[in-house]
Coordinates of C-alpha atoms (C1' of nucleotides) in Angstrom, one line a residue:
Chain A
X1 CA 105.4 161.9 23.6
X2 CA 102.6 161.7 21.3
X3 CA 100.5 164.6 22.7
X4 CA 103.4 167.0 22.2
X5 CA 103.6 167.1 18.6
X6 CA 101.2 169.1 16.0
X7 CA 98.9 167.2 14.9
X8 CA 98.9 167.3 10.9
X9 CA 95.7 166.4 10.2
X10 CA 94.9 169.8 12.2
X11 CA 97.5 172.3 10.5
X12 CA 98.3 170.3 7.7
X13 CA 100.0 173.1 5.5
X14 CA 102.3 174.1 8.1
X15 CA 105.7 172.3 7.4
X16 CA 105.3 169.4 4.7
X17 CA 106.3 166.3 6.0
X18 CA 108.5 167.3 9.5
X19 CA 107.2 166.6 12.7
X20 CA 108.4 170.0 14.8
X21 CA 107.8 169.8 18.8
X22 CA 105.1 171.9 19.9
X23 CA 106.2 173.3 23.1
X24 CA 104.7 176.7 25.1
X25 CA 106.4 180.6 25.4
X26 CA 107.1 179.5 29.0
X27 CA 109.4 176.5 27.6
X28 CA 111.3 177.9 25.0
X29 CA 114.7 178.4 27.1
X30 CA 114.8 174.8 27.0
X31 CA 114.7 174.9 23.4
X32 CA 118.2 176.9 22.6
X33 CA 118.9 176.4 19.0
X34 CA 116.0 174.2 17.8
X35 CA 113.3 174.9 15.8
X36 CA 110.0 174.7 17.4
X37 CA 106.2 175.6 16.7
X38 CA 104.2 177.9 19.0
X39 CA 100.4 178.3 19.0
X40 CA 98.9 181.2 19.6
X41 CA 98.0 185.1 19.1
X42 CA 99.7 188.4 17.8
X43 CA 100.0 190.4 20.9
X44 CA 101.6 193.4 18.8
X45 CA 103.7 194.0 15.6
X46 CA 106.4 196.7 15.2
X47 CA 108.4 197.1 11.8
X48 CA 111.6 199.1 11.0
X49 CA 112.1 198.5 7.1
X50 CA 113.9 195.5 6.4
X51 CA 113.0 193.7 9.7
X52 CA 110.0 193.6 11.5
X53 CA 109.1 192.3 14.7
X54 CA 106.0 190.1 16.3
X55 CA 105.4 189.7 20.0
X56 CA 103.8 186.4 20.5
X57 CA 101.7 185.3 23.8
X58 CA 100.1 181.9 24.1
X59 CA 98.7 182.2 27.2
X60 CA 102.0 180.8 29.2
X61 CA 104.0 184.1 28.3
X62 CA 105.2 186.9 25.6
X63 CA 108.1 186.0 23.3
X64 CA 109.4 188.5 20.8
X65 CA 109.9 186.8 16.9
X66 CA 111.9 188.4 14.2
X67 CA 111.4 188.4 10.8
X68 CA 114.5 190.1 8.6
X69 CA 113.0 190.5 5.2
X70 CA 116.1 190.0 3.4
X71 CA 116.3 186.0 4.5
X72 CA 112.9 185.6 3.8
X73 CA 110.7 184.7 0.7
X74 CA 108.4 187.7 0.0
X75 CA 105.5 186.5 0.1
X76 CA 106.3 185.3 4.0
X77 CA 107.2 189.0 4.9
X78 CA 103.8 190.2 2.8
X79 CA 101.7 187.7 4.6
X80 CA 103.5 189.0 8.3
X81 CA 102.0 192.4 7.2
X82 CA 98.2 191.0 7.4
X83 CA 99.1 190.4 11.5
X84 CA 96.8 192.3 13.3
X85 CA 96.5 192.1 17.2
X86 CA 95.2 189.1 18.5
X87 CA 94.9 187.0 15.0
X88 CA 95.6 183.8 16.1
X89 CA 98.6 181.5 14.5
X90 CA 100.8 178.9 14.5
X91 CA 104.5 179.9 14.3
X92 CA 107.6 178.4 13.7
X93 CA 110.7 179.7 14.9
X94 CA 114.4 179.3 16.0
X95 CA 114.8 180.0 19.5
X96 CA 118.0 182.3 20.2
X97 CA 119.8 183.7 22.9
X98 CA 119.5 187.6 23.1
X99 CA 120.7 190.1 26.1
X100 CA 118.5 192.7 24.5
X101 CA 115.2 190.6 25.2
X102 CA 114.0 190.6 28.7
X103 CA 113.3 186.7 28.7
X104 CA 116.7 186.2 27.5
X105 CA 115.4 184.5 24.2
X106 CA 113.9 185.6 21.1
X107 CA 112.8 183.5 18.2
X108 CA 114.0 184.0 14.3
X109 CA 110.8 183.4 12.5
X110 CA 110.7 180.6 9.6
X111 CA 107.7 179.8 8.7
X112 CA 103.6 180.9 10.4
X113 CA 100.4 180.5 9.4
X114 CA 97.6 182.5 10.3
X115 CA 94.4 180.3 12.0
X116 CA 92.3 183.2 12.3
X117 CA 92.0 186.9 11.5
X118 CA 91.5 189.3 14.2
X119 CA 89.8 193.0 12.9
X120 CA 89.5 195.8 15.0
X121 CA 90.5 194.4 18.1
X122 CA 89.2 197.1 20.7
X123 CA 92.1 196.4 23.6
X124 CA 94.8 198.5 21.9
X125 CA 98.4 198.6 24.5
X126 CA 97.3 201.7 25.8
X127 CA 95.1 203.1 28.8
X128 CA 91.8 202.6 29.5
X129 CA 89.5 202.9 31.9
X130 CA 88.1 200.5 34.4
X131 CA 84.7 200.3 32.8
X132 CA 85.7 200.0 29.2
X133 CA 87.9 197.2 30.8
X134 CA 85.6 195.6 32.6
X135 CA 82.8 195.7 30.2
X136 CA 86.0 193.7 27.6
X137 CA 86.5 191.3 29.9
X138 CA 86.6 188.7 27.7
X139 CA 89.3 190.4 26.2
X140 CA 91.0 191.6 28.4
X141 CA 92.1 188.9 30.1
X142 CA 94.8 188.5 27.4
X143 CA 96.8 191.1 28.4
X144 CA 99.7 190.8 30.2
X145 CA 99.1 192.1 33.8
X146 CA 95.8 190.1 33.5
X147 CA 97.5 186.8 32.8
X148 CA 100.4 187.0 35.0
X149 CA 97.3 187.7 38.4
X150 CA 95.3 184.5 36.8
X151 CA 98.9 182.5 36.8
X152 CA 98.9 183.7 39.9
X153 CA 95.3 182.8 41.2
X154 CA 95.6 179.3 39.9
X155 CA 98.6 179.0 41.9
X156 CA 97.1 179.9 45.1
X157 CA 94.4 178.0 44.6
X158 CA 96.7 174.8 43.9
X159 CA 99.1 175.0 46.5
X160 CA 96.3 176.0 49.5
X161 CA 94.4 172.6 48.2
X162 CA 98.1 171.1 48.3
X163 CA 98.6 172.3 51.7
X164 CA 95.8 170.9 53.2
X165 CA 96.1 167.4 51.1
X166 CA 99.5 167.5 52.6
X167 CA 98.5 167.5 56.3
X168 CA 95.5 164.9 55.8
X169 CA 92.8 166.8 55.2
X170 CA 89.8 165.8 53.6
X171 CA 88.0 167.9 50.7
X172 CA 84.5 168.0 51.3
X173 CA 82.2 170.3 49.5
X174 CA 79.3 172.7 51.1
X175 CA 76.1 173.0 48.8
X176 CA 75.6 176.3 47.3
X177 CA 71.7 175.8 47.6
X178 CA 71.6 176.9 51.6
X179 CA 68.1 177.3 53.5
X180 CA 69.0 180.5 55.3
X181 CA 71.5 182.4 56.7
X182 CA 74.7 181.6 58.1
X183 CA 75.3 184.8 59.9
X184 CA 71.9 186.4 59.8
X185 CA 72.9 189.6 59.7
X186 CA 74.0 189.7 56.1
X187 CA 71.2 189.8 52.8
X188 CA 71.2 186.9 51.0
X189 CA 70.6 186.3 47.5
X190 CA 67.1 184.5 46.9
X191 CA 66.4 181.6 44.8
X192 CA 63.2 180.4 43.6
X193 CA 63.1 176.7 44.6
X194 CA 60.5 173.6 43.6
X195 CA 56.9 174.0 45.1
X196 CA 57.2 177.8 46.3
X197 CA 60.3 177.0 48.3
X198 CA 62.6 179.3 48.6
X199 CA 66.7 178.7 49.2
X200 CA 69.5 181.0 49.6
X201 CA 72.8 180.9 47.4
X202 CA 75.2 180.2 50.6
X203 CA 77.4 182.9 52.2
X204 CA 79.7 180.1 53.3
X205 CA 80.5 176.4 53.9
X206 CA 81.9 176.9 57.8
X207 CA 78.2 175.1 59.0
X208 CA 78.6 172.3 57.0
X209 CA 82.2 172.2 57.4
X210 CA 81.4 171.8 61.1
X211 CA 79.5 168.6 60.7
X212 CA 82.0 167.7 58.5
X213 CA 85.1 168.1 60.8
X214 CA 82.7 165.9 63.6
X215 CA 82.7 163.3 61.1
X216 CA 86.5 163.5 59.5
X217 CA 88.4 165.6 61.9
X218 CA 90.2 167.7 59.6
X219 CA 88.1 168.9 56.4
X220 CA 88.1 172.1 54.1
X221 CA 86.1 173.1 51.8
X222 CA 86.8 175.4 48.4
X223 CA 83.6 176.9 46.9
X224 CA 81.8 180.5 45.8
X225 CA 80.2 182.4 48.3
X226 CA 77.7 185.0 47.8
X227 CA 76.5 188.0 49.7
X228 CA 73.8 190.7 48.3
X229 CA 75.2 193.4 50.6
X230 CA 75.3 196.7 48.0
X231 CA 79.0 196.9 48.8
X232 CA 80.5 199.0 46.0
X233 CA 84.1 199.4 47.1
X234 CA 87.3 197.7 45.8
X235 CA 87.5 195.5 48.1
X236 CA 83.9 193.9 47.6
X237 CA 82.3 191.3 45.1
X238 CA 79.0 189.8 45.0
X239 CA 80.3 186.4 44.3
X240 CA 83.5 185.3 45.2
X241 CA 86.0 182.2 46.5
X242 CA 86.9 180.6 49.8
X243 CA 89.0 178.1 51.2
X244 CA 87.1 176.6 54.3
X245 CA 88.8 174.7 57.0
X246 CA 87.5 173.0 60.0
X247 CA 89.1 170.9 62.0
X248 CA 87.8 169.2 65.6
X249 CA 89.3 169.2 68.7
X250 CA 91.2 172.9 67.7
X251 CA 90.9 175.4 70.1
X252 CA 91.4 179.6 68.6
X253 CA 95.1 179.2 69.5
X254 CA 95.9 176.3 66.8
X255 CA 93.7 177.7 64.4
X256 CA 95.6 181.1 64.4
X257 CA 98.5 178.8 63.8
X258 CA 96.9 176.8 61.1
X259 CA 96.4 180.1 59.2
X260 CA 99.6 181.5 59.9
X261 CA 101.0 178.4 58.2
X262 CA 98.8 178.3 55.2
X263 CA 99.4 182.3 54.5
X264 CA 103.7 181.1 54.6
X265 CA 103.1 178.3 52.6
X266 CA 101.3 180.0 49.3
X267 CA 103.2 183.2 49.6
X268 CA 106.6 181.1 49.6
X269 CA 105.1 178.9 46.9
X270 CA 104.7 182.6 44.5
X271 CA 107.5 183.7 45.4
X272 CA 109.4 180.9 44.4
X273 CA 106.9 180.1 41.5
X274 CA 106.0 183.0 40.0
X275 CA 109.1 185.6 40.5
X276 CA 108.4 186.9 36.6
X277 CA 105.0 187.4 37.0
X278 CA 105.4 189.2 40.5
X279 CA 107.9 191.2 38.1
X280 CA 105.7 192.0 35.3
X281 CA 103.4 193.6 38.0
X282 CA 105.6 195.4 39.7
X283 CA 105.1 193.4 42.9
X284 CA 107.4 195.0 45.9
X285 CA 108.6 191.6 46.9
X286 CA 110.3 192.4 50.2
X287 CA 107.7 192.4 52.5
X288 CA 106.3 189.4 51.1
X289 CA 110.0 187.8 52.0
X290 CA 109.4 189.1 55.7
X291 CA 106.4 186.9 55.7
X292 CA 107.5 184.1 58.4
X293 CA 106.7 182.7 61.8
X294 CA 105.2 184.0 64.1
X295 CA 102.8 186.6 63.1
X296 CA 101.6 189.6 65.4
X297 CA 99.0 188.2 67.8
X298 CA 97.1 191.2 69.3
X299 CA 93.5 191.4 71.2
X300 CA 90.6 193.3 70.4
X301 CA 91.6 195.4 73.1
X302 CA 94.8 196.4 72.2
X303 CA 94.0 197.2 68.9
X304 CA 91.5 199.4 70.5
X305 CA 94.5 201.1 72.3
X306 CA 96.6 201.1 69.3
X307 CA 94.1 202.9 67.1
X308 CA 93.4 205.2 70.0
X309 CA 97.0 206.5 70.7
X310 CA 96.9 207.0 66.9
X311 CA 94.0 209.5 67.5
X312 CA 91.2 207.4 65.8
X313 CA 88.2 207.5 67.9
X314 CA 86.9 204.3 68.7
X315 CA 85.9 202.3 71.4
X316 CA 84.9 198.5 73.2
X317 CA 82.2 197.6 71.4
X318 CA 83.0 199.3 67.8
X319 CA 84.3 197.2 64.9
X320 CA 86.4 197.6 63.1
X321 CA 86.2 199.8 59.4
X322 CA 88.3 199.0 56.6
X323 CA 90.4 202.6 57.5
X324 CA 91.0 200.9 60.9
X325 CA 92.3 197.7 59.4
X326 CA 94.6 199.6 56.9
X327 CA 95.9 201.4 60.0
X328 CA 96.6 198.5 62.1
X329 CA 98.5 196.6 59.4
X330 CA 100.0 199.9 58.8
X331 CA 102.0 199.0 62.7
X332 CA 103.4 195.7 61.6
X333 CA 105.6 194.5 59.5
X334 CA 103.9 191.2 58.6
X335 CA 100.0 190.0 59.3
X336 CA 98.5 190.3 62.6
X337 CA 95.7 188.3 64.0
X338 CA 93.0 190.2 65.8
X339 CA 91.1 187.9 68.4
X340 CA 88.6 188.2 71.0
X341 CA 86.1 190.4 69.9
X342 CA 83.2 191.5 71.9
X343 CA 80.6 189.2 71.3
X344 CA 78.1 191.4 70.0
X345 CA 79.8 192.2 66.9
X346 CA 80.3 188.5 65.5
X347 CA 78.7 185.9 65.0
X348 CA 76.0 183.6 66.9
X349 CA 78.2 180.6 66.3
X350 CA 81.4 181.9 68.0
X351 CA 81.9 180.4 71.9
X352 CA 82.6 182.7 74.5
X353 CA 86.1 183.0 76.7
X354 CA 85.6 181.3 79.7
X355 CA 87.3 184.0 81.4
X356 CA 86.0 186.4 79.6
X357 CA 82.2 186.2 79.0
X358 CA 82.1 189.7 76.8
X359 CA 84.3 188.0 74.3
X360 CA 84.5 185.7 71.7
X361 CA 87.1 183.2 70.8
X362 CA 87.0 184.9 67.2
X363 CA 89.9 186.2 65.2
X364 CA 90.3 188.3 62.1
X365 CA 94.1 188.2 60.2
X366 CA 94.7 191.4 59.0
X367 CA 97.2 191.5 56.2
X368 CA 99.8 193.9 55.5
X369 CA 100.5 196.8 54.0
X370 CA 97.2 198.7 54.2
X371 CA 95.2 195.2 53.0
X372 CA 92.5 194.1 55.3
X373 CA 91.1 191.2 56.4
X374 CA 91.9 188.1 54.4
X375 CA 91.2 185.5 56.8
X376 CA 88.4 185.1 59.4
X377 CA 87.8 182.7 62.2
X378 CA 87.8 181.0 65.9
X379 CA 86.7 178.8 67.9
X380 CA 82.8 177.8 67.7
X381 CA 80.6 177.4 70.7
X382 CA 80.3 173.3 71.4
X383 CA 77.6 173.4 74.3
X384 CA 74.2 173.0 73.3
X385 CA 72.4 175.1 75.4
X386 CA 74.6 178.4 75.0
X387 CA 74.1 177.9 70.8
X388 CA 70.6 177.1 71.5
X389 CA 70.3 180.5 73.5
X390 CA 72.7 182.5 70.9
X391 CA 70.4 181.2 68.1
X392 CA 67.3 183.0 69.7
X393 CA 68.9 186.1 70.5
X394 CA 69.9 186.5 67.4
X395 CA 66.1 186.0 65.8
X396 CA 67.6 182.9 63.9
X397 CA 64.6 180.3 62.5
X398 CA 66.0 177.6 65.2
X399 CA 63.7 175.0 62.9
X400 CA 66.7 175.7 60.1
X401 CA 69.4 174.9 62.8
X402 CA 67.9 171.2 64.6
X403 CA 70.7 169.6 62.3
X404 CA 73.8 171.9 63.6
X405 CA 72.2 172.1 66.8
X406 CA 72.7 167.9 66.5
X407 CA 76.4 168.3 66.2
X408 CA 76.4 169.5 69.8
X409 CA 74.1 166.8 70.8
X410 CA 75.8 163.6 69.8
X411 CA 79.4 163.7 70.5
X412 CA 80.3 167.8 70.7
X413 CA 84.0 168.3 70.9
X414 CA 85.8 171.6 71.1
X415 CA 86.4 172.7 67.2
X416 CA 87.7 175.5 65.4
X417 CA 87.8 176.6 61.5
X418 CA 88.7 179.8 59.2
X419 CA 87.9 181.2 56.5
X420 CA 90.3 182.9 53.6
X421 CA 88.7 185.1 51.2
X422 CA 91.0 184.2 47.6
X423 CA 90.4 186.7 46.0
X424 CA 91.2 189.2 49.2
X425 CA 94.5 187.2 49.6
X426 CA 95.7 187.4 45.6
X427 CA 94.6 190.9 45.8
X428 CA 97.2 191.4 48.5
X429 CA 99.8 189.1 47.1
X430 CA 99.9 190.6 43.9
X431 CA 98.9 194.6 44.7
X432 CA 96.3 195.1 42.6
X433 CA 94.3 198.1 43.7
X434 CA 90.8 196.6 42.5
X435 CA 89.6 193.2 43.9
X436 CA 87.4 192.9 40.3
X437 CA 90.9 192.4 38.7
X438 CA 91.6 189.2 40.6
X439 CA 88.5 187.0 39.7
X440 CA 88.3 186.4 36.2
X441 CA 84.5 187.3 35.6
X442 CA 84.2 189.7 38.7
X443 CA 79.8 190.2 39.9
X444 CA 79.7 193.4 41.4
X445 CA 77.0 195.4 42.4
X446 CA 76.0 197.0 38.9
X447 CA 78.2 194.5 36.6
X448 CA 76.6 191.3 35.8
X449 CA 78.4 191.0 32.2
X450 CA 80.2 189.5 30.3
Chain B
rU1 C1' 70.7 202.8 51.4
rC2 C1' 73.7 207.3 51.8
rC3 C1' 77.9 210.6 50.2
rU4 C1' 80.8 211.9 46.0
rC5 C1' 82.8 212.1 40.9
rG6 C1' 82.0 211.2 35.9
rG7 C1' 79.5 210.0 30.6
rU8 C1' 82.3 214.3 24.0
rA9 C1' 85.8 209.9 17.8
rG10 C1' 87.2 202.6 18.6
rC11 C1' 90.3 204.2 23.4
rU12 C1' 92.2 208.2 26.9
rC13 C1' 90.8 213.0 27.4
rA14 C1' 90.5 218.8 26.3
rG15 C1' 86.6 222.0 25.0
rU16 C1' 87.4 229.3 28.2
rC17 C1' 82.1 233.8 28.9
rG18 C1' 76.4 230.0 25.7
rG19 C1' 78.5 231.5 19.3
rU20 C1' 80.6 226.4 13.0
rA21 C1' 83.5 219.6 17.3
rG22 C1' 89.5 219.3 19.1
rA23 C1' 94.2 216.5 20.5
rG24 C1' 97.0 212.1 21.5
rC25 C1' 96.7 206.9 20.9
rG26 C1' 94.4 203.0 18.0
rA27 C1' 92.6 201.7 12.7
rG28 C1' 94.2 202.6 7.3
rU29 C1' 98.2 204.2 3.7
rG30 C1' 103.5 205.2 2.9
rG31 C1' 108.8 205.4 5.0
rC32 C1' 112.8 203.5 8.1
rU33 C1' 117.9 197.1 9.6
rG34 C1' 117.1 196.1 16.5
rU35 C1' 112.1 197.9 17.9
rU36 C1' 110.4 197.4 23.4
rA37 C1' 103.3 201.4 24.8
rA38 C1' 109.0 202.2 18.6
rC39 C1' 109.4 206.5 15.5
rC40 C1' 108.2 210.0 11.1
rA41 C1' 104.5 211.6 7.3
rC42 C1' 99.6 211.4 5.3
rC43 C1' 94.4 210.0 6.1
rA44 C1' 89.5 208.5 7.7
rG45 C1' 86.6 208.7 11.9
rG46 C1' 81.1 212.5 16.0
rU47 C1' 73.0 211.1 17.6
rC48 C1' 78.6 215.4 22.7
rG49 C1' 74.5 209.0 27.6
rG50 C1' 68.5 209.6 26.7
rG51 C1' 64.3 212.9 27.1
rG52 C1' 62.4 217.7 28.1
rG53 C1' 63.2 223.0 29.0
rU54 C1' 65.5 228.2 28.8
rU55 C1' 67.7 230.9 24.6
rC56 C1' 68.2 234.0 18.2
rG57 C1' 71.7 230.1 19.4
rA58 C1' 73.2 224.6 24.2
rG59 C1' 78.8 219.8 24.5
rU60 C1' 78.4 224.2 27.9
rC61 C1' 72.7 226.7 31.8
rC62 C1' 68.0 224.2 34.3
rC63 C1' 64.8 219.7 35.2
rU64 C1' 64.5 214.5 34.8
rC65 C1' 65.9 209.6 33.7
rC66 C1' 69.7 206.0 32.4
rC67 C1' 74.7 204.1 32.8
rG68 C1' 79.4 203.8 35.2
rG69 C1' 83.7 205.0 38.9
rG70 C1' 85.3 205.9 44.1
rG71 C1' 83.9 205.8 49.2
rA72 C1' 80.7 204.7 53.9
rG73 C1' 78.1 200.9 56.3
rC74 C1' 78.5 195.4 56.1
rC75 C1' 82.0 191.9 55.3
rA76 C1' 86.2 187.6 52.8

RNA sequence: UCCUCGGUAGCUCAGUCGGUAGAGCGAGUGGCUGUUAACCACCAGGUCGGGGGUUCGAGUCCCUCCCGGGGAGCCA
């Protein structure tokens, strides 16, 4: 395998004339008794006289090397002394078993060579605070909580796209470039368009989705969404990530179940994945374990009662607040879907119970252990006339609406879709108290950089 | 938009009643054969967020602006 060896014309003064395999931190226990090359950076030095010691990340995980001077050519154990943290290098190194290490392994070093000098490095392996962080973003992405919730995030990503590929479904992507609202209630974020026209960065896909699932059946969309409500919590980003299904002829009930089986499927995928990062971050895994079939299914109304008999005051017609959320998840031992809400407090798009005509087939998932709501969906109203009328009372442009309006015209079929925030869901999977943590460049209400 | 907390060394913070600016970590130098945020010694490092005011004297009190954290509402 070609692409796996170093490349000499690259690093050509790293070991005259033999070919070593390049292979990743993640790898090395594969590796027992060879010597291999590593690329990467200095994540810390230690010394203790005549041996010193070099933690080593490349991106895939943190390996400690050891250099014991006595076995070594001076000028090697001279040059380890210009290490600084985060000067990149290539290393070569013996991989060796050792109980001591808590991956098991350690290298013996024989040979480096240092690509790149870094001074000064402003990220020491101490505390800081959230706004030094955040404003050394860049950086800080390098450490080692940091890596292990991007592992993480590119996991969930993979294996929700995986899980819909799996059952047929077809990616098709919403534009960002929206021209209004869809759920006029929330601010949008303006864009100045060609010849005075102005468009809205989209707040979701679930419209287009909709015309989507009337021409594929099942179809899901992955994209940013963007809302320019002054949240400033730690639950709440400017921009962030959705996965978008939609599928027709789904009524509420199979799209609760939908959900309930993509929430399974990624957290058994982490768990079986990504056990050493859920480690380094001090993940309680246990009641991610209890996360099976069938979740709590509860109405509107009884959560009502719930929250009443636990002397929060609150009543039909109220929605929920996130202090309500964390107390119903608080009840439960795994997620629990919310639906039927009073139809004034969603959206124009949701259909009505026929047996109920206060309430909308809608349904939140509430996650557990105090997290809120990751997923939210239902059933959407497939009769004309009743969007038609919902449109206007909720001051909608109904010009803007002809083409979704259409979708009930030619062919309308019961259909039903959700939405999962990503970075909501990593932020529960991996317990990270601020949701900026779990997007790599978070946009927050005062934050634009880096 | 509202409520609330904060801004002092590269970082995390202390600074009493208004009286000459402090610590730990990090950087640097030296020491140590198994360190895990190593340890020990030495050493450098300051426009106290900006502006204005009160005062003999302001990091400290007052006004104002800027920047950031947490929360509410809204939501994923």
């Amino acid at each position: 395998m070609p692409s796996n060896r170093i490349r000499l014309t690259v690093y050509p003064h790293i070991i005259k004339g033999i070919i070593l395999e390049k292979v990743s931190v993640d790898e090395l226990k594969n590796y027992l008794g060879k010597e291999v090359q590593l690329h990467g950076w200095v994540y810390n030095t230690r010394s203790s006289g005549k041996i010193s010691f070099l933690l080593f990340r490349d991106g895939t995980g943190i390996v400690q090397a050891i250099l014991y001077h006595p076995d070594h050519r001076e000028e090697l154990v001279k040059r380890f002394e210009e290490l600084n943290q985060e000067t990149s290098i290539v290393l070569v190194g013996k991989v060796r078993e050792d109980k001591r290490s808590p991956l098991g392994i350690e290298l013996d070093i024989v040979d480096f060579n240092i690509i790149s000098k870094s001074i000064d490095y402003p990220i020491s392996p101490k505390e800081h605070g959230v706004d030094f962080l955040q404003s050394n973003r860049h950086l800080w992405l390098r450490s080692k909580k940091q890596s292990s919730i991007m592992r993480i995030r590119s996991d969930v990503v993979f294996f929700a796209r995986e899980f819909f590929n799996n059952r047929k479904f077809l990616c098709i992507d919403a534009p960002i470039f929206t021209p209004s609202a869809c759920e006029g209630t929330t601010t949008l974020f303006e864009v100045d368009y060609f010849n005075d026209k102005k468009v809205y960065l989209s707040q979701s896909g679930q419209l287009y989705m909709e015309a989507a699932a009337l021409a594929y059946g099942k179809v899901y969309c992955f994209g940013p969404a963007f809302r320019a409500e002054k949240s400033k919590t730690r639950r709440h980003l400017t921009e962030f990530w959705q996965i978008e299904p939609e599928v027709a002829f789904f009524d509420i009930d199979d799209d609760m179940e939908l959900a309930e089986d993509l929430v399974i499927y990624l957290v058994q995928k982490i768990l079986e994945r990504r056990t050493d990062d859920l480690k380094i971050l001090e993940r309680d895994i246990k009641p991610l374990e209890n996360i099976k079939k069938p979740f709590y299914r509860i109405t509107y109304e009884d959560a009502i009662k719930i929250l009443n008999k636990k002397g929060i005051e609150i009543k039909f017609g109220d929605d929920f607040g996130a202090p309500d959320e964390a107390a119903i998840s608080f009840e439960f031992d795994r997620p629990v879907f919310v639906h039927r809400y009073p139809t004034q407090i969603k959206a124009f798009y949701m259909k009505k119970d026929k047996d109920r005509e206060d309430l909308a087939l809608g349904f939140d998932m509430i996650a557990g252990e105090g997290y809120g709501e990751t997923i939210g969906g239902g059933q959407r109203e497939d009769d004309y006339d009743t969007l038609l009328k919902r449109i206007n009372e909720n001051n909608l442009p109904v010009e803007n609406f002809k083409w979704y309006l259409d979708l009930r015209k030619y062919g309308s079929v019961p259909h039903s879709g959700f939405g999962l925030g990503i970075e909501r869901f990593v932020q529960w999977i991996t317990k990270t108290q601020h949701i900026r943590e779990v997007i790599p460049f978070a946009r927050t209400l005062d934050r634009t950089e880096p």
